[in-house]
């Protein structure tokens, strides 16, 4: 993984540890660009994204075009904080690892699995998979600004 630029104050790992959305950029079979906002887990220098292989098209696009881009942004209009990580690399579909699934979902849903939305309670490994994204290049930028209006 080649980090081309990093002007973030937190470490890249600390930034990626935040429960934010990643935007998975792909090319569809007709050549049109597609973006999918998804939850992720940063582990082993990879992004792990839970993928519905039956109900959603982003998983099948990984098979057709593994070249993928990812953007993750943390933005606060009140403070002017804009932190961005952009990655380019390759994605593959990998079997679910339930321990990793648990770590990913706890970031977004909390520790108490009894309160989770039903669709996340028991993922069927026949239907669900991981998108395993391996970044080749990374750009991490602090693009914060001084807010110019009262946002309250």
PDB file of C-alpha atoms in Angstrom:
ATOM      1  CA  UNK A   1       0.000   0.000   0.000  1.00  0.00           C
ATOM      2  CA  UNK A   2       1.514   3.273  -1.146  1.00  0.00           C
ATOM      3  CA  UNK A   3       0.403   6.280   0.939  1.00  0.00           C
ATOM      4  CA  UNK A   4       0.877   9.097  -1.567  1.00  0.00           C
ATOM      5  CA  UNK A   5      -0.229  11.865   0.788  1.00  0.00           C
ATOM      6  CA  UNK A   6      -1.330  12.040   4.424  1.00  0.00           C
ATOM      7  CA  UNK A   7      -2.142  15.405   5.986  1.00  0.00           C
ATOM      8  CA  UNK A   8      -4.551  13.999   8.588  1.00  0.00           C
ATOM      9  CA  UNK A   9      -3.822  14.788  12.224  1.00  0.00           C
ATOM     10  CA  UNK A  10      -5.038  11.405  13.457  1.00  0.00           C
ATOM     11  CA  UNK A  11      -3.189   8.392  12.161  1.00  0.00           C
ATOM     12  CA  UNK A  12      -4.658   6.716   9.113  1.00  0.00           C
ATOM     13  CA  UNK A  13      -5.560   3.696  11.266  1.00  0.00           C
ATOM     14  CA  UNK A  14      -7.325   5.922  13.834  1.00  0.00           C
ATOM     15  CA  UNK A  15      -9.306   7.663  11.092  1.00  0.00           C
ATOM     16  CA  UNK A  16     -10.326   4.335   9.534  1.00  0.00           C
ATOM     17  CA  UNK A  17     -11.369   3.052  12.961  1.00  0.00           C
ATOM     18  CA  UNK A  18     -14.270   5.549  13.021  1.00  0.00           C
ATOM     19  CA  UNK A  19     -17.697   4.098  12.167  1.00  0.00           C
ATOM     20  CA  UNK A  20     -18.168   6.073   8.948  1.00  0.00           C
ATOM     21  CA  UNK A  21     -19.543   5.143   5.550  1.00  0.00           C
ATOM     22  CA  UNK A  22     -17.204   4.194   2.752  1.00  0.00           C
ATOM     23  CA  UNK A  23     -18.294   4.969  -0.778  1.00  0.00           C
ATOM     24  CA  UNK A  24     -17.382   2.072  -3.048  1.00  0.00           C
ATOM     25  CA  UNK A  25     -16.762   3.314  -6.594  1.00  0.00           C
ATOM     26  CA  UNK A  26     -17.139   0.762  -9.373  1.00  0.00           C
ATOM     27  CA  UNK A  27     -17.782   0.441 -13.086  1.00  0.00           C
ATOM     28  CA  UNK A  28     -20.964  -1.337 -14.156  1.00  0.00           C
ATOM     29  CA  UNK A  29     -21.185  -3.773 -17.059  1.00  0.00           C
ATOM     30  CA  UNK A  30     -22.358  -0.948 -19.366  1.00  0.00           C
ATOM     31  CA  UNK A  31     -19.346   1.191 -18.402  1.00  0.00           C
ATOM     32  CA  UNK A  32     -21.307   3.609 -16.230  1.00  0.00           C
ATOM     33  CA  UNK A  33     -19.879   4.622 -12.840  1.00  0.00           C
ATOM     34  CA  UNK A  34     -21.604   3.410  -9.676  1.00  0.00           C
ATOM     35  CA  UNK A  35     -21.254   4.435  -6.021  1.00  0.00           C
ATOM     36  CA  UNK A  36     -22.425   2.398  -3.039  1.00  0.00           C
ATOM     37  CA  UNK A  37     -22.371   3.787   0.541  1.00  0.00           C
ATOM     38  CA  UNK A  38     -21.440   0.892   2.828  1.00  0.00           C
ATOM     39  CA  UNK A  39     -20.185   0.001   6.293  1.00  0.00           C
ATOM     40  CA  UNK A  40     -16.645  -1.270   6.569  1.00  0.00           C
ATOM     41  CA  UNK A  41     -14.001  -2.636   8.900  1.00  0.00           C
ATOM     42  CA  UNK A  42     -10.307  -1.723   8.478  1.00  0.00           C
ATOM     43  CA  UNK A  43      -8.286  -4.786   9.412  1.00  0.00           C
ATOM     44  CA  UNK A  44      -5.075  -6.379   8.088  1.00  0.00           C
ATOM     45  CA  UNK A  45      -4.488  -3.355   5.799  1.00  0.00           C
ATOM     46  CA  UNK A  46      -7.755  -4.080   3.996  1.00  0.00           C
ATOM     47  CA  UNK A  47     -11.311  -2.825   4.022  1.00  0.00           C
ATOM     48  CA  UNK A  48     -13.831  -5.560   4.754  1.00  0.00           C
ATOM     49  CA  UNK A  49     -17.351  -4.790   3.531  1.00  0.00           C
ATOM     50  CA  UNK A  50     -20.359  -7.048   4.059  1.00  0.00           C
ATOM     51  CA  UNK A  51     -22.010  -7.722   0.701  1.00  0.00           C
ATOM     52  CA  UNK A  52     -25.471  -9.036  -0.099  1.00  0.00           C
ATOM     53  CA  UNK A  53     -24.714 -11.275  -3.077  1.00  0.00           C
ATOM     54  CA  UNK A  54     -28.381 -11.867  -3.945  1.00  0.00           C
ATOM     55  CA  UNK A  55     -30.183  -8.585  -3.457  1.00  0.00           C
ATOM     56  CA  UNK A  56     -27.561  -6.032  -4.533  1.00  0.00           C
ATOM     57  CA  UNK A  57     -25.529  -5.499  -7.700  1.00  0.00           C
ATOM     58  CA  UNK A  58     -22.329  -4.113  -6.127  1.00  0.00           C
ATOM     59  CA  UNK A  59     -21.151  -7.637  -5.217  1.00  0.00           C
ATOM     60  CA  UNK A  60     -21.451  -8.896  -8.801  1.00  0.00           C
ATOM     61  CA  UNK A  61     -19.577  -5.817 -10.073  1.00  0.00           C
ATOM     62  CA  UNK A  62     -16.578  -6.881  -7.955  1.00  0.00           C
ATOM     63  CA  UNK A  63     -16.359 -10.078 -10.018  1.00  0.00           C
ATOM     64  CA  UNK A  64     -16.637  -8.217 -13.331  1.00  0.00           C
ATOM     65  CA  UNK A  65     -14.319  -5.305 -12.516  1.00  0.00           C
ATOM     66  CA  UNK A  66     -12.103  -5.818  -9.452  1.00  0.00           C
ATOM     67  CA  UNK A  67     -10.472  -2.414  -9.968  1.00  0.00           C
ATOM     68  CA  UNK A  68     -12.199  -0.296  -7.358  1.00  0.00           C
ATOM     69  CA  UNK A  69     -11.997   3.077  -5.647  1.00  0.00           C
ATOM     70  CA  UNK A  70     -13.134   3.915  -2.125  1.00  0.00           C
ATOM     71  CA  UNK A  71     -13.776   7.279  -0.477  1.00  0.00           C
ATOM     72  CA  UNK A  72     -14.342   7.799   3.243  1.00  0.00           C
ATOM     73  CA  UNK A  73     -15.223  11.273   4.543  1.00  0.00           C
ATOM     74  CA  UNK A  74     -15.732  12.631   8.053  1.00  0.00           C
ATOM     75  CA  UNK A  75     -17.496  16.002   7.833  1.00  0.00           C
ATOM     76  CA  UNK A  76     -18.904  18.379  10.451  1.00  0.00           C
ATOM     77  CA  UNK A  77     -20.546  21.515   9.055  1.00  0.00           C
ATOM     78  CA  UNK A  78     -20.547  23.155  12.518  1.00  0.00           C
ATOM     79  CA  UNK A  79     -16.778  22.981  12.984  1.00  0.00           C
ATOM     80  CA  UNK A  80     -15.670  22.888   9.354  1.00  0.00           C
ATOM     81  CA  UNK A  81     -13.942  19.554   9.808  1.00  0.00           C
ATOM     82  CA  UNK A  82     -13.451  17.736   6.508  1.00  0.00           C
ATOM     83  CA  UNK A  83     -11.212  14.690   6.608  1.00  0.00           C
ATOM     84  CA  UNK A  84     -11.007  12.473   3.563  1.00  0.00           C
ATOM     85  CA  UNK A  85      -9.336   9.191   2.686  1.00  0.00           C
ATOM     86  CA  UNK A  86      -9.359   8.063  -0.936  1.00  0.00           C
ATOM     87  CA  UNK A  87      -8.092   4.664  -1.998  1.00  0.00           C
ATOM     88  CA  UNK A  88      -7.597   2.848  -5.274  1.00  0.00           C
ATOM     89  CA  UNK A  89      -7.048  -0.867  -5.457  1.00  0.00           C
ATOM     90  CA  UNK A  90      -8.607  -4.228  -6.115  1.00  0.00           C
ATOM     91  CA  UNK A  91     -11.565  -5.993  -4.578  1.00  0.00           C
ATOM     92  CA  UNK A  92     -12.489  -9.658  -4.404  1.00  0.00           C
ATOM     93  CA  UNK A  93     -15.368 -11.552  -2.852  1.00  0.00           C
ATOM     94  CA  UNK A  94     -14.306 -13.577   0.190  1.00  0.00           C
ATOM     95  CA  UNK A  95     -16.286 -15.958   2.406  1.00  0.00           C
ATOM     96  CA  UNK A  96     -17.764 -14.539   5.583  1.00  0.00           C
ATOM     97  CA  UNK A  97     -15.744 -14.871   8.740  1.00  0.00           C
ATOM     98  CA  UNK A  98     -18.321 -14.560  11.527  1.00  0.00           C
ATOM     99  CA  UNK A  99     -15.826 -13.137  14.038  1.00  0.00           C
ATOM    100  CA  UNK A 100     -14.948 -10.378  11.572  1.00  0.00           C
ATOM    101  CA  UNK A 101     -18.645  -9.835  10.784  1.00  0.00           C
ATOM    102  CA  UNK A 102     -19.280  -9.357  14.501  1.00  0.00           C
ATOM    103  CA  UNK A 103     -16.453  -6.822  14.840  1.00  0.00           C
ATOM    104  CA  UNK A 104     -17.751  -4.884  11.842  1.00  0.00           C
ATOM    105  CA  UNK A 105     -21.386  -4.808  12.936  1.00  0.00           C
ATOM    106  CA  UNK A 106     -20.587  -3.873  16.548  1.00  0.00           C
ATOM    107  CA  UNK A 107     -18.920  -0.691  15.254  1.00  0.00           C
ATOM    108  CA  UNK A 108     -22.239   0.480  13.803  1.00  0.00           C
ATOM    109  CA  UNK A 109     -24.890  -1.277  15.895  1.00  0.00           C
ATOM    110  CA  UNK A 110     -23.343  -1.481  19.366  1.00  0.00           C
ATOM    111  CA  UNK A 111     -22.420  -4.345  21.638  1.00  0.00           C
ATOM    112  CA  UNK A 112     -25.940  -5.514  22.518  1.00  0.00           C
ATOM    113  CA  UNK A 113     -26.886  -7.881  19.695  1.00  0.00           C
ATOM    114  CA  UNK A 114     -30.420  -8.182  21.121  1.00  0.00           C
ATOM    115  CA  UNK A 115     -31.124  -4.615  19.957  1.00  0.00           C
ATOM    116  CA  UNK A 116     -29.787  -5.059  16.416  1.00  0.00           C
ATOM    117  CA  UNK A 117     -32.056  -4.737  13.409  1.00  0.00           C
ATOM    118  CA  UNK A 118     -33.257  -8.235  12.429  1.00  0.00           C
ATOM    119  CA  UNK A 119     -31.530  -8.185   9.040  1.00  0.00           C
ATOM    120  CA  UNK A 120     -28.130  -8.152  10.778  1.00  0.00           C
ATOM    121  CA  UNK A 121     -28.853 -10.744  13.475  1.00  0.00           C
ATOM    122  CA  UNK A 122     -28.008 -13.906  11.525  1.00  0.00           C
ATOM    123  CA  UNK A 123     -26.360 -13.389   8.158  1.00  0.00           C
ATOM    124  CA  UNK A 124     -26.716 -16.394   5.870  1.00  0.00           C
ATOM    125  CA  UNK A 125     -23.256 -17.302   4.539  1.00  0.00           C
ATOM    126  CA  UNK A 126     -24.910 -18.609   1.351  1.00  0.00           C
ATOM    127  CA  UNK A 127     -26.279 -15.137   0.605  1.00  0.00           C
ATOM    128  CA  UNK A 128     -23.723 -12.834   2.198  1.00  0.00           C
ATOM    129  CA  UNK A 129     -20.036 -12.449   1.491  1.00  0.00           C
ATOM    130  CA  UNK A 130     -17.209 -10.054   2.219  1.00  0.00           C
ATOM    131  CA  UNK A 131     -15.853  -7.609  -0.280  1.00  0.00           C
ATOM    132  CA  UNK A 132     -12.173  -7.650   0.564  1.00  0.00           C
ATOM    133  CA  UNK A 133     -10.679  -4.409  -0.736  1.00  0.00           C
ATOM    134  CA  UNK A 134      -6.874  -4.176  -0.899  1.00  0.00           C
ATOM    135  CA  UNK A 135      -5.734  -0.589  -1.417  1.00  0.00           C
ATOM    136  CA  UNK A 136      -2.796  -0.029  -3.720  1.00  0.00           C
ATOM    137  CA  UNK A 137      -2.674   3.762  -3.304  1.00  0.00           C
ATOM    138  CA  UNK A 138      -4.018   5.978  -0.519  1.00  0.00           C
ATOM    139  CA  UNK A 139      -4.491   9.732  -0.250  1.00  0.00           C
ATOM    140  CA  UNK A 140      -5.507  11.059   3.191  1.00  0.00           C
ATOM    141  CA  UNK A 141      -6.274  14.766   3.427  1.00  0.00           C
ATOM    142  CA  UNK A 142      -7.408  17.224   6.024  1.00  0.00           C
ATOM    143  CA  UNK A 143      -9.533  19.611   3.965  1.00  0.00           C
ATOM    144  CA  UNK A 144     -11.049  21.426   6.943  1.00  0.00           C
ATOM    145  CA  UNK A 145     -12.188  25.023   6.692  1.00  0.00           C
ATOM    146  CA  UNK A 146     -13.351  27.866   8.930  1.00  0.00           C
ATOM    147  CA  UNK A 147     -17.160  27.751   8.968  1.00  0.00           C
ATOM    148  CA  UNK A 148     -18.667  30.962   7.611  1.00  0.00           C
ATOM    149  CA  UNK A 149     -22.222  30.774   8.932  1.00  0.00           C
ATOM    150  CA  UNK A 150     -24.091  29.702  12.033  1.00  0.00           C
ATOM    151  CA  UNK A 151     -25.418  26.206  11.392  1.00  0.00           C
ATOM    152  CA  UNK A 152     -27.512  25.864  14.527  1.00  0.00           C
TER     153      UNK A 152
END
